[in-house]
PDB file of C-alpha atoms and ligand atoms in Angstrom:
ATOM      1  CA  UNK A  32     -16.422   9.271  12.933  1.00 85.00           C
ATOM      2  CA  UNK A  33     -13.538  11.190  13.682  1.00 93.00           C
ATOM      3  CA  UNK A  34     -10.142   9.789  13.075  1.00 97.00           C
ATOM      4  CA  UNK A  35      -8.247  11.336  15.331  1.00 97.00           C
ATOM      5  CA  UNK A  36      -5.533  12.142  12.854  1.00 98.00           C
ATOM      6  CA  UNK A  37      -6.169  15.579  11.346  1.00 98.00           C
ATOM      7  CA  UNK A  38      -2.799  17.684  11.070  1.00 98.00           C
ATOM      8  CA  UNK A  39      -1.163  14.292  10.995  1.00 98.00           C
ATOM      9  CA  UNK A  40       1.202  13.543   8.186  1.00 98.00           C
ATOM     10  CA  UNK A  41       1.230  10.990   5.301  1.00 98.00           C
ATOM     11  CA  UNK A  42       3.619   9.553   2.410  1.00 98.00           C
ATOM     12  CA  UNK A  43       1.284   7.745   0.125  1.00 99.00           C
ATOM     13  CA  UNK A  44       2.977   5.680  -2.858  1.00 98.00           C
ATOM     14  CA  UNK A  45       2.216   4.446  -5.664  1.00 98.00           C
ATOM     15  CA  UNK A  46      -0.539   7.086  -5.399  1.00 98.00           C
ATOM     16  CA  UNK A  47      -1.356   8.555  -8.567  1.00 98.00           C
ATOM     17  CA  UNK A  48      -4.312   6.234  -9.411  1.00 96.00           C
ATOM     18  CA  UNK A  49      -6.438   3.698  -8.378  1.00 96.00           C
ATOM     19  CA  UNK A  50      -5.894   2.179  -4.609  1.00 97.00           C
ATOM     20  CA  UNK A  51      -3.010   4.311  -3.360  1.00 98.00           C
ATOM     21  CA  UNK A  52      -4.870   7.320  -4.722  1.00 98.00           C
ATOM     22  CA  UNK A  53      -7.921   6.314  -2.537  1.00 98.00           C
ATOM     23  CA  UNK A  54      -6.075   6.101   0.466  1.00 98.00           C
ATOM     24  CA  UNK A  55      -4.730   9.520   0.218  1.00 98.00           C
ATOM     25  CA  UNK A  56      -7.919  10.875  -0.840  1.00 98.00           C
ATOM     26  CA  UNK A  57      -9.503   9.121   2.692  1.00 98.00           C
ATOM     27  CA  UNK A  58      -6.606  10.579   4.825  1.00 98.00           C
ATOM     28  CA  UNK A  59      -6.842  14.213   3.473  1.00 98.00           C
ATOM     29  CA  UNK A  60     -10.659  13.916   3.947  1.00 98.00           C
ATOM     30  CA  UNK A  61      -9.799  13.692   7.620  1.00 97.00           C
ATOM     31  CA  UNK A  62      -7.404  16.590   7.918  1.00 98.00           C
ATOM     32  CA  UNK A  63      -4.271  14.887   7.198  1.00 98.00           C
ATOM     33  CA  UNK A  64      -1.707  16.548   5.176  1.00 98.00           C
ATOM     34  CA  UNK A  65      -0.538  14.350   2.441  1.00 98.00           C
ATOM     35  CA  UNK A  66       2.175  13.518   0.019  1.00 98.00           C
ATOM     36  CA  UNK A  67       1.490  11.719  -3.368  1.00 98.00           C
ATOM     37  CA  UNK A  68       4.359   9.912  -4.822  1.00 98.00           C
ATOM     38  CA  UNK A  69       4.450   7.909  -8.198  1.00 98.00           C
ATOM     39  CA  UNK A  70       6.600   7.730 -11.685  1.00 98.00           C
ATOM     40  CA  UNK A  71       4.575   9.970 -13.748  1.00 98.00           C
ATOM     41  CA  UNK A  72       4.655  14.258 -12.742  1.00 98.00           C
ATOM     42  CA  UNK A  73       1.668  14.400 -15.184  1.00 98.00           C
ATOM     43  CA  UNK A  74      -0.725  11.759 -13.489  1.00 98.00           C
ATOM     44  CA  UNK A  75       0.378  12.618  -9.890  1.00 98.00           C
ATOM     45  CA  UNK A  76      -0.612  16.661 -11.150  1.00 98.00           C
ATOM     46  CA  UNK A  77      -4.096  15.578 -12.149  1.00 98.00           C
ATOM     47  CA  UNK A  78      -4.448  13.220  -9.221  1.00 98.00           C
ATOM     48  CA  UNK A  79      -3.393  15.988  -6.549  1.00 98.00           C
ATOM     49  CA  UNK A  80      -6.664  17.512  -8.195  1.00 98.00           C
ATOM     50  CA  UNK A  81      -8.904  14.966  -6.139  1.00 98.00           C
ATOM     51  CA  UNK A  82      -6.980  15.233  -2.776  1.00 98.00           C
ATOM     52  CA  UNK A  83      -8.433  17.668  -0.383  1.00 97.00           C
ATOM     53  CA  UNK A  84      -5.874  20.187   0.961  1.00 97.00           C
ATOM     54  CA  UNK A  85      -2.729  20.892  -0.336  1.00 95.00           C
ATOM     55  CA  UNK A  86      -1.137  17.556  -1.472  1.00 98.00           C
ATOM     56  CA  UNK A  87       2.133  17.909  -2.403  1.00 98.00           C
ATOM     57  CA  UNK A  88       3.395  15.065  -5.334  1.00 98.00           C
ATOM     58  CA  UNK A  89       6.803  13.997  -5.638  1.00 98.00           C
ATOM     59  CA  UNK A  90       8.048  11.958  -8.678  1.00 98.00           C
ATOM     60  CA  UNK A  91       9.822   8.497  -7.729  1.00 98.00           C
ATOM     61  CA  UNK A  92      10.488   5.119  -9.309  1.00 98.00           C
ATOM     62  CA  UNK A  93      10.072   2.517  -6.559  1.00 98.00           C
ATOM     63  CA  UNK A  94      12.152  -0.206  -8.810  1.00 97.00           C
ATOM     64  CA  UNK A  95      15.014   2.035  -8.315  1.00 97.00           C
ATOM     65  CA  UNK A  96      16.785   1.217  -4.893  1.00 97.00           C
ATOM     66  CA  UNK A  97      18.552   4.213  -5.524  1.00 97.00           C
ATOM     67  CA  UNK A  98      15.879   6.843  -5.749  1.00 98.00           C
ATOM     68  CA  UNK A  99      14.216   6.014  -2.106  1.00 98.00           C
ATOM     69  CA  UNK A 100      16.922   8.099  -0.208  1.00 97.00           C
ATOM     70  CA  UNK A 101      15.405  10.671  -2.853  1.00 98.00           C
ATOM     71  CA  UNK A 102      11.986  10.472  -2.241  1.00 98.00           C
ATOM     72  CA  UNK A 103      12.267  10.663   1.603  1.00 98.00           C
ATOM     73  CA  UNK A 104      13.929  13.632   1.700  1.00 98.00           C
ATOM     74  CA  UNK A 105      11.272  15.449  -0.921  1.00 98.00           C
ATOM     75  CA  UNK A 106       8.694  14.203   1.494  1.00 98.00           C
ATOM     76  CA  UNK A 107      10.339  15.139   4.881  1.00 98.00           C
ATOM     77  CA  UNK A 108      11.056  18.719   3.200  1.00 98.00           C
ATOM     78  CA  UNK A 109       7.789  18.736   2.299  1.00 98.00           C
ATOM     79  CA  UNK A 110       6.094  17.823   5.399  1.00 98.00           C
ATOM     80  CA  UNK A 111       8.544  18.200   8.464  1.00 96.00           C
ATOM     81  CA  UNK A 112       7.947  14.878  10.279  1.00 97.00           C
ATOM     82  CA  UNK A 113       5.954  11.981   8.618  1.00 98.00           C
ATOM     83  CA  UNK A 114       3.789  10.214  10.824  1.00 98.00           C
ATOM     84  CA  UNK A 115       1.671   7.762   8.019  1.00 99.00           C
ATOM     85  CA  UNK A 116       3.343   5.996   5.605  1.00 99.00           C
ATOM     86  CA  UNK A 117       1.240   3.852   3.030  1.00 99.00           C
ATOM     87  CA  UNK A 118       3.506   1.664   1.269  1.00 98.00           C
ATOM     88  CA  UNK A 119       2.095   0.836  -2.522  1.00 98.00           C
ATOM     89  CA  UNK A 120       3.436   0.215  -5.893  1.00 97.00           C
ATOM     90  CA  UNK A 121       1.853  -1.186  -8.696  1.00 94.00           C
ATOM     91  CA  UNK A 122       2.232  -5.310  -8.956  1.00 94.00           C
ATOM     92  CA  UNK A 123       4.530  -6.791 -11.106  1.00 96.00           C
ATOM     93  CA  UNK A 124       3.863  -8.760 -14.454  1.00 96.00           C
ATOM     94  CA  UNK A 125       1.714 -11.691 -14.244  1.00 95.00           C
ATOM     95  CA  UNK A 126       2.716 -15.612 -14.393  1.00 97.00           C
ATOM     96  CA  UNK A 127       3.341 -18.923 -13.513  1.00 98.00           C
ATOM     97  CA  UNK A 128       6.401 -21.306 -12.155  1.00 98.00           C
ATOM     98  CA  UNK A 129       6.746 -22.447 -15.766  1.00 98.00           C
ATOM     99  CA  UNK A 130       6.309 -19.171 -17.516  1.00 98.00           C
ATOM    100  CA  UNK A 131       8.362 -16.654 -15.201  1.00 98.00           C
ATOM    101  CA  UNK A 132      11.779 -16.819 -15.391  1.00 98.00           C
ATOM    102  CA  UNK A 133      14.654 -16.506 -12.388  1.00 98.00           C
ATOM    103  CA  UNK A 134      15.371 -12.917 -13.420  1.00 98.00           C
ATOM    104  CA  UNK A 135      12.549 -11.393 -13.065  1.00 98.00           C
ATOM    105  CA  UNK A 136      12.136 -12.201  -9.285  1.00 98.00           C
ATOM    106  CA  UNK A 137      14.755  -9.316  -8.244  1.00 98.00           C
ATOM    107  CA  UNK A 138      12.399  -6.823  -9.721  1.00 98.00           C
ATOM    108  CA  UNK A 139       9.421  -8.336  -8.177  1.00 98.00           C
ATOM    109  CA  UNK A 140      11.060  -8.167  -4.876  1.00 98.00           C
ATOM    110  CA  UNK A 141      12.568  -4.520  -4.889  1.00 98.00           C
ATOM    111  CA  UNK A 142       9.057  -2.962  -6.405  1.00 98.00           C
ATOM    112  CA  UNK A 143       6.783  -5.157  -3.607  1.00 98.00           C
ATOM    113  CA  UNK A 144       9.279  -6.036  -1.334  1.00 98.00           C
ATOM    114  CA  UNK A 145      12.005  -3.895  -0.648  1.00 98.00           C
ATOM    115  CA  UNK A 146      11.387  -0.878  -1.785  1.00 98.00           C
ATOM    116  CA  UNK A 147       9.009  -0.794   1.337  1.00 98.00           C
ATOM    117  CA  UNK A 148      11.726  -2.168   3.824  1.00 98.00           C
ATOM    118  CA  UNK A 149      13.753   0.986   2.623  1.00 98.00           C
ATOM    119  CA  UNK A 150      10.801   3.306   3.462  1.00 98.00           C
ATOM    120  CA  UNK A 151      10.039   1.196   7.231  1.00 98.00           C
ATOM    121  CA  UNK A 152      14.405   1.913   7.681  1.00 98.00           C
ATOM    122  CA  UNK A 153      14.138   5.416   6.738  1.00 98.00           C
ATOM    123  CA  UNK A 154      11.017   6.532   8.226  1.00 98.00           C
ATOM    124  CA  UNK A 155       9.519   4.233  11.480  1.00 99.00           C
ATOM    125  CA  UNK A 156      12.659   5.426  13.497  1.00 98.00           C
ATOM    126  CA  UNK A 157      11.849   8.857  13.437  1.00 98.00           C
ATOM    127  CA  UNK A 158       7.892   8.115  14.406  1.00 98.00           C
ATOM    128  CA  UNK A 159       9.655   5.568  17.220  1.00 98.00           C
ATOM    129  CA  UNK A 160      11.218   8.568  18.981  1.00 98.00           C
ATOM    130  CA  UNK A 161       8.147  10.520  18.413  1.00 98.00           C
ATOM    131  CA  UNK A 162       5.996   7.978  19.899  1.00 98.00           C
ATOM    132  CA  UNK A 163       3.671   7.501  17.187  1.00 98.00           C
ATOM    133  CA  UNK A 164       3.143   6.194  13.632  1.00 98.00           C
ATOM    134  CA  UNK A 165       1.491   4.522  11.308  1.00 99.00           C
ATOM    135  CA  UNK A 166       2.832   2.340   8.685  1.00 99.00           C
ATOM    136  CA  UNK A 167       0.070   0.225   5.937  1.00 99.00           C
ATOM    137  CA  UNK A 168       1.097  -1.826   3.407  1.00 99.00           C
ATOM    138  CA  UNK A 169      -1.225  -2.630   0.507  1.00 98.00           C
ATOM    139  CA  UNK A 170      -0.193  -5.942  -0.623  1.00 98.00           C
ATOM    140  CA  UNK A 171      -3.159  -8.613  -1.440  1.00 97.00           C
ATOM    141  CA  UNK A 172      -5.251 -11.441  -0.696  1.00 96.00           C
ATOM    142  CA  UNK A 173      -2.728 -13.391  -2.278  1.00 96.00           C
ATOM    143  CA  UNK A 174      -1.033 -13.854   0.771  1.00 97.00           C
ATOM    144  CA  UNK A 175      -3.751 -16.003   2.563  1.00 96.00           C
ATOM    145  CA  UNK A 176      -4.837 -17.667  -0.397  1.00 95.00           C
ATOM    146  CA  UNK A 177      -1.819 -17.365  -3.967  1.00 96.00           C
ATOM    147  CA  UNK A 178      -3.409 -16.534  -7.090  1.00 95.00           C
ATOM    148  CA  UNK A 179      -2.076 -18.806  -9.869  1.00 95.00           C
ATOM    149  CA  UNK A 180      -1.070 -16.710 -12.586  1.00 95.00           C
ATOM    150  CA  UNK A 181       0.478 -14.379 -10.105  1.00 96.00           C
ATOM    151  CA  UNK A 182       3.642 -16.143  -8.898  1.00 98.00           C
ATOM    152  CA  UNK A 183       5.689 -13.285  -8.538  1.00 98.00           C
ATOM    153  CA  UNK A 184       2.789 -11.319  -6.877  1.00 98.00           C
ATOM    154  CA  UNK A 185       2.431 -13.930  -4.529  1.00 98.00           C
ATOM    155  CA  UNK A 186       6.127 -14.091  -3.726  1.00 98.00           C
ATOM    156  CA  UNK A 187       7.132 -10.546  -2.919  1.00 98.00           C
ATOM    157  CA  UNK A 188       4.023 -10.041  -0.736  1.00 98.00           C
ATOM    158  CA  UNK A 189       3.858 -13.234   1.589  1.00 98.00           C
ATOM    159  CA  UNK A 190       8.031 -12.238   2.034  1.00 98.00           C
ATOM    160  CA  UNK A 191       6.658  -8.397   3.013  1.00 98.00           C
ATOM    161  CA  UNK A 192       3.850  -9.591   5.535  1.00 98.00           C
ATOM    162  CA  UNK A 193       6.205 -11.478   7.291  1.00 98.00           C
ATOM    163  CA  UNK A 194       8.611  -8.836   7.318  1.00 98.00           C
ATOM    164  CA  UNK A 195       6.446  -6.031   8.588  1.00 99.00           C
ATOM    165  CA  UNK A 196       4.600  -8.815  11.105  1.00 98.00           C
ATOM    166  CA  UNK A 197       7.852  -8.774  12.753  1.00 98.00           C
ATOM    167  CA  UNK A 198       8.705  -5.259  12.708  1.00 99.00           C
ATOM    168  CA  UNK A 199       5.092  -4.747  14.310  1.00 99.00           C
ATOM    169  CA  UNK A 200       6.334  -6.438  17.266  1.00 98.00           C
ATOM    170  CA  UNK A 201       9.103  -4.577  18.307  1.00 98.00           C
ATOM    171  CA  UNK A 202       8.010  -1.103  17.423  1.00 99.00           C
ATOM    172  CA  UNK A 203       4.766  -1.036  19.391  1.00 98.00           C
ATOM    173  CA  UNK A 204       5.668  -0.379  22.237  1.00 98.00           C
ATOM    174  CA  UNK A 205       6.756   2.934  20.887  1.00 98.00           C
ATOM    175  CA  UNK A 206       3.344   3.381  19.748  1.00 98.00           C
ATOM    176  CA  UNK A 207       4.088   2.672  16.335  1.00 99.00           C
ATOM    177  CA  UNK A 208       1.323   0.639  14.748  1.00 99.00           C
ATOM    178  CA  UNK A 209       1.843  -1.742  11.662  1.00 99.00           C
ATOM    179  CA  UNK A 210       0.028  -3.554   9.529  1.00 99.00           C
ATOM    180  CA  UNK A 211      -0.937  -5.087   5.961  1.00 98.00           C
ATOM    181  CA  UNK A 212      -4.391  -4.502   4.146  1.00 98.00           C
ATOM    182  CA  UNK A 213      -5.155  -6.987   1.117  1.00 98.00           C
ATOM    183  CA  UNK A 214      -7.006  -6.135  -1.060  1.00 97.00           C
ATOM    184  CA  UNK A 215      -9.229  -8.657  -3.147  1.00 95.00           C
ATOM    185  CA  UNK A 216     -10.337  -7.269  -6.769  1.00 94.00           C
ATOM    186  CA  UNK A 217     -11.089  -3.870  -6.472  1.00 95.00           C
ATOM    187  CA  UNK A 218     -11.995  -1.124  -9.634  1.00 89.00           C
ATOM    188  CA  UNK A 219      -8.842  -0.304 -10.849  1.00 89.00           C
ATOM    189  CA  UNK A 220      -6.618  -0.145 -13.594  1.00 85.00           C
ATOM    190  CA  UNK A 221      -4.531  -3.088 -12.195  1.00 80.00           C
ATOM    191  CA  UNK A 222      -7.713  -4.970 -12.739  1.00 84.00           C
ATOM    192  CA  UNK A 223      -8.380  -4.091 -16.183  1.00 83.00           C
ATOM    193  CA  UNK A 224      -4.955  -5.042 -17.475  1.00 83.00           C
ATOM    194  CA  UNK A 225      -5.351  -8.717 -15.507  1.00 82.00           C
ATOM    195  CA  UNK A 226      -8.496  -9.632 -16.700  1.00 87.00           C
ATOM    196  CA  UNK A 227     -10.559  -9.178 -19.479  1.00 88.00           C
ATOM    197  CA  UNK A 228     -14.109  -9.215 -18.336  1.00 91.00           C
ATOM    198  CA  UNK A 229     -14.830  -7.577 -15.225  1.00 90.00           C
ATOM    199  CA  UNK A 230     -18.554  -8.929 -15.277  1.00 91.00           C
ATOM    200  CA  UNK A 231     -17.481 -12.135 -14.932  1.00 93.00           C
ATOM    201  CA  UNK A 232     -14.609 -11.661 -12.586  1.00 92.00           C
ATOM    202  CA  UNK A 233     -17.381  -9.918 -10.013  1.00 94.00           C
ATOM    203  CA  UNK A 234     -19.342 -12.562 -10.993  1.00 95.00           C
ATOM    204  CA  UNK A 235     -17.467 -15.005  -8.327  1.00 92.00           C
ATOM    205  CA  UNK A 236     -17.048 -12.774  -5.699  1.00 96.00           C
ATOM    206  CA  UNK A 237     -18.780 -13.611  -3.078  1.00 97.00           C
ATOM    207  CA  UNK A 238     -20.504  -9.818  -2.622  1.00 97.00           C
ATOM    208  CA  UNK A 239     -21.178 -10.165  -6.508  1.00 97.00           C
ATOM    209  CA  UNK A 240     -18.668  -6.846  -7.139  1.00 95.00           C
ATOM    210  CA  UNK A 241     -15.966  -5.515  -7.546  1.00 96.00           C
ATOM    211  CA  UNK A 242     -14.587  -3.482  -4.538  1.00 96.00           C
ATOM    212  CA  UNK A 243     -14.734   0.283  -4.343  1.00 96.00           C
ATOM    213  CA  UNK A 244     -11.232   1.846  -4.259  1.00 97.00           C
ATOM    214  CA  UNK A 245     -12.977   4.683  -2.286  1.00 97.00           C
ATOM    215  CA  UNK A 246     -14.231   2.346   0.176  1.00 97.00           C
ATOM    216  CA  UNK A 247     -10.918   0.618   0.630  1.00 98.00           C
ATOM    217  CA  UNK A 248      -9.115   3.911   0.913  1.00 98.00           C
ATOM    218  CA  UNK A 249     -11.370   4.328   3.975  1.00 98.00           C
ATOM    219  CA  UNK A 250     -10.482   1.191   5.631  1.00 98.00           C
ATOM    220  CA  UNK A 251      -7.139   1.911   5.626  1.00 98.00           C
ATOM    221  CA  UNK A 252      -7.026   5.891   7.152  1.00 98.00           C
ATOM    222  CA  UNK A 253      -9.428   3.724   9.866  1.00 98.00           C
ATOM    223  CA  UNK A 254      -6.204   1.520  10.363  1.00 98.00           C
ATOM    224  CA  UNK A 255      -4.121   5.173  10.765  1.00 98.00           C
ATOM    225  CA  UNK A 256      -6.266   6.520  13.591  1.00 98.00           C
ATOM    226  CA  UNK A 257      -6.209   6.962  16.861  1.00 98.00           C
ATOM    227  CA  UNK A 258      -9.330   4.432  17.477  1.00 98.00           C
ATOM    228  CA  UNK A 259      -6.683   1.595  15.894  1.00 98.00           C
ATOM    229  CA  UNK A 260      -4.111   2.231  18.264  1.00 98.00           C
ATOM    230  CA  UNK A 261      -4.487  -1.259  19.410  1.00 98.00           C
ATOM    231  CA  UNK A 262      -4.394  -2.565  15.921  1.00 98.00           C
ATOM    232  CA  UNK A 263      -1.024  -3.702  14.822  1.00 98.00           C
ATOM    233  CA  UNK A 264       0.823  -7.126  13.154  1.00 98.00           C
ATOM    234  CA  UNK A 265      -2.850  -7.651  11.593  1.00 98.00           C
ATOM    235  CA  UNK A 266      -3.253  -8.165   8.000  1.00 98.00           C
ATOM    236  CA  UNK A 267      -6.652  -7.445   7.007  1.00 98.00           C
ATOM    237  CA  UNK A 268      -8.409  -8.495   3.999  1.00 97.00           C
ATOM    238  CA  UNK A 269     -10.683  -6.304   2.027  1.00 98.00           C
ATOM    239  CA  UNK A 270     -11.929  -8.676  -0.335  1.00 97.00           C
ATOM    240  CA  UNK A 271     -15.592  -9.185  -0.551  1.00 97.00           C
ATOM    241  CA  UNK A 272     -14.945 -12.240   0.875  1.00 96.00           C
ATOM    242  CA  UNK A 273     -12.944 -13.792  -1.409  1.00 94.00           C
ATOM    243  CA  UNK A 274     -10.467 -15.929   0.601  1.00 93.00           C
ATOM    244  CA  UNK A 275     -12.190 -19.082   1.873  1.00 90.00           C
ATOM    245  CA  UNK A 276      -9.612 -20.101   4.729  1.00 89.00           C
ATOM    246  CA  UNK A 277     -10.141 -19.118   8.103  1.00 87.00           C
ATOM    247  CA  UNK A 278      -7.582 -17.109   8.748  1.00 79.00           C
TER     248      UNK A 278
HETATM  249  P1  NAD B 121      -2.976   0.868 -10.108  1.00 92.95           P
HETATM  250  O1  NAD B 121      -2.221   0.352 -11.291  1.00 92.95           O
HETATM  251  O2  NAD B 121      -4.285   1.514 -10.308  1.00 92.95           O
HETATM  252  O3  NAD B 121      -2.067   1.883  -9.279  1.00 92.95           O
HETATM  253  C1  NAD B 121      -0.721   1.603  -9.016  1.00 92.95           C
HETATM  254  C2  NAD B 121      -0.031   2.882  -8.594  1.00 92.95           C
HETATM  255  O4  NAD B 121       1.352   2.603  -8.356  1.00 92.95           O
HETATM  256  C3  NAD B 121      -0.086   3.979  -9.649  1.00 92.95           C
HETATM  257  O5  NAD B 121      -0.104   5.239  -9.009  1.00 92.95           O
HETATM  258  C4  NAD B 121       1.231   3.778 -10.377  1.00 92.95           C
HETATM  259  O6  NAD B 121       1.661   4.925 -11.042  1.00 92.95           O
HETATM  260  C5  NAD B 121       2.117   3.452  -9.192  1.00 92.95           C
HETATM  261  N1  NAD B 121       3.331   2.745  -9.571  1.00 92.95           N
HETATM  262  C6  NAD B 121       3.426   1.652 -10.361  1.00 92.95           C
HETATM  263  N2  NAD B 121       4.717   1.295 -10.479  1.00 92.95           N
HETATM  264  C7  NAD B 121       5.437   2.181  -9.734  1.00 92.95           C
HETATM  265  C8  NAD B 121       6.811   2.339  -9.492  1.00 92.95           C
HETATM  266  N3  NAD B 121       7.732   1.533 -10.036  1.00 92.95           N
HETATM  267  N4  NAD B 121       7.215   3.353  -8.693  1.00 92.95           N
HETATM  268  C9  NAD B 121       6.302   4.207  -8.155  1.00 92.95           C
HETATM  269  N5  NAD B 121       4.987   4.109  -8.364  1.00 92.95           N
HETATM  270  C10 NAD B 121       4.559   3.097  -9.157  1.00 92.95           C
HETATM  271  O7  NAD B 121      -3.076  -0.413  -9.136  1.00 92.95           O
HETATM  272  P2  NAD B 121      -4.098  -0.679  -7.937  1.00 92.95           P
HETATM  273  O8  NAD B 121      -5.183  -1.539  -8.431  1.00 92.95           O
HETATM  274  O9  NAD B 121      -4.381   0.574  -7.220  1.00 92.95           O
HETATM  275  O10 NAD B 121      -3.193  -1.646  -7.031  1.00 92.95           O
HETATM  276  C11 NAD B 121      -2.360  -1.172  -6.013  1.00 92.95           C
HETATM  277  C12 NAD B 121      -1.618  -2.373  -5.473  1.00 92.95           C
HETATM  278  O11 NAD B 121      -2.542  -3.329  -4.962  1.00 92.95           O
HETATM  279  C13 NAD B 121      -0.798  -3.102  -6.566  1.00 92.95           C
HETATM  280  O12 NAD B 121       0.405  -3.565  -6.003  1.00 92.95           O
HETATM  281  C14 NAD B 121      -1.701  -4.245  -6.941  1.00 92.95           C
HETATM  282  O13 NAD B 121      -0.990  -5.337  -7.479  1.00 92.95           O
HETATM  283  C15 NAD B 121      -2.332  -4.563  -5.594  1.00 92.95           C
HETATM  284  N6  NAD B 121      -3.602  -5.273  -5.742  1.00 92.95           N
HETATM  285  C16 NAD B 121      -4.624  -4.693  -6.400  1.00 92.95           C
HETATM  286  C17 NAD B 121      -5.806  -5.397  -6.526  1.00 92.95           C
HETATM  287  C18 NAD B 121      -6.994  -4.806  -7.242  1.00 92.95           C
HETATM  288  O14 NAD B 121      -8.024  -5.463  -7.336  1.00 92.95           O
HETATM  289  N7  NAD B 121      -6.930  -3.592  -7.757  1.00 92.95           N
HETATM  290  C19 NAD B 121      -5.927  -6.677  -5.997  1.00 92.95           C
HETATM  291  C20 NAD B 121      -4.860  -7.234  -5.314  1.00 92.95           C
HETATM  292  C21 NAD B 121      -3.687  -6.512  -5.196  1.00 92.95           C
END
């Protein structure tokens, strides 16, 4: 199928591994000229070797309100306009009420909250007066259904849905499109340092595996193209079918 969206442009973060990575993989595989951003030079390097075209990496820490005005420059150098942005970090440590302490919800909040309101300020204007744009957040399944051990996961995420289901509303009519894909458990290293056997963990998903990143990386440049023009406030879960409410 084509997307519709080759010579397009995309900021991917968080995209030196695992999901992120995936999704910039999908999008270049359709012609769209991405850039990877992520903490490490090294690991964004080797991970521009697995993006088709010429994917240009920039080195950012999205914990660091301060580096975002940063990182979108590099990427509008880089690319002229940007008409994608996928908004992904990594999550932040795992606990409960009990266990997680009141400090550590400002960090939860800038890596999966606002770092990603910064990006939406900076960049959805720009694709407003251009008349299109796309703008994904990864964020999880935790949302429709909050994952115990993951409090300040669960948090940050549920507080970004709401904030880009609003901001879908009044940008569409200036063909802006956004949205929220959650994932469920997917092959990653995020996975590996949550659980300790994967087996098991597949074991109650309703598919009986673990998602592919590649496949979910797919979903999401579907949610970029042209066909999903009429897509937008959704938040769609790729999950296996994991979360048992209705909605
Ligand atoms: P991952 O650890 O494989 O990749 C995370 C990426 O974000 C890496 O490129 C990492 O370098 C980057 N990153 C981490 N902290 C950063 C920071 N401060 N600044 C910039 N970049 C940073 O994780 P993943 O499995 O691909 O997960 C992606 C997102 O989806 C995470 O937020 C995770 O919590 C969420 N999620 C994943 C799953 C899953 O099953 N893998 C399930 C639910 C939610």
């Amino acid at each position: 199928m084509d997307l519709g969206i080759a010579g397009r442009t995309a900021l991917v973060t968080g995209a030196s591994s695992g999901l992120g990575l995936a999704c910039a993989q999908a999008l270049a595989a359709d012609g769209v000229r991405v850039a990877l951003a992520a903490r490490s030079h090294e690991r964004l390097a080797a991970a521009a070797q697995a993006v088709d075209g010429e994917p240009v990496t920039i080195t950012t820490d999205l914990s660091r309100p301060e580096q975002i005005d940063d990182l979108v420059s590099a990427a509008l150098d880089a690319l002229g306009d940007i008409d994608i942005l996928i908004a992904n970090a990594g999550g932040p440590p795992p606990g409960n009420f009990a266990s997680t302490g009141l400090d550590a919800y400002p960090d939860a909040l800038q890596l999966n909250l606002l770092s990603t309101v910064a990006l939406c300020k900076a960049l959805i204007p720009p694709m407003q007066r251009r008349g299109w744009g796309r703008v994904v957040a990864i964020t999880s399944v935790s949302v429709r259904q909050p994952i115990d051990q993951l409090i300040l996961s669960n948090t940050a995420r549920a507080g970004l849905t709401a904030f880009l289901k609003t901001t879908a509303t009044e940008v569409a009519p200036d063909g802006v499109t956004v949205n929220t894909v959650q994932p469920g458990l997917h092959a990653t290293a995020r996975l590996g340092q949550l659980y300790d056997d994967l087996d098991a963990v597949a074991a109650n998903v309703p598919t009986r595996r673990l998602g592919d990143p590649a496949d979910f990386g797919r979903v999401v440049a579907f949610v970029c193209s042209e066909a999903a023009r009429s897509i937008t406030g959704a938040s769609i879960p790729v999950d296996g079918g994991a979360a048992r409410g209705l909605q």
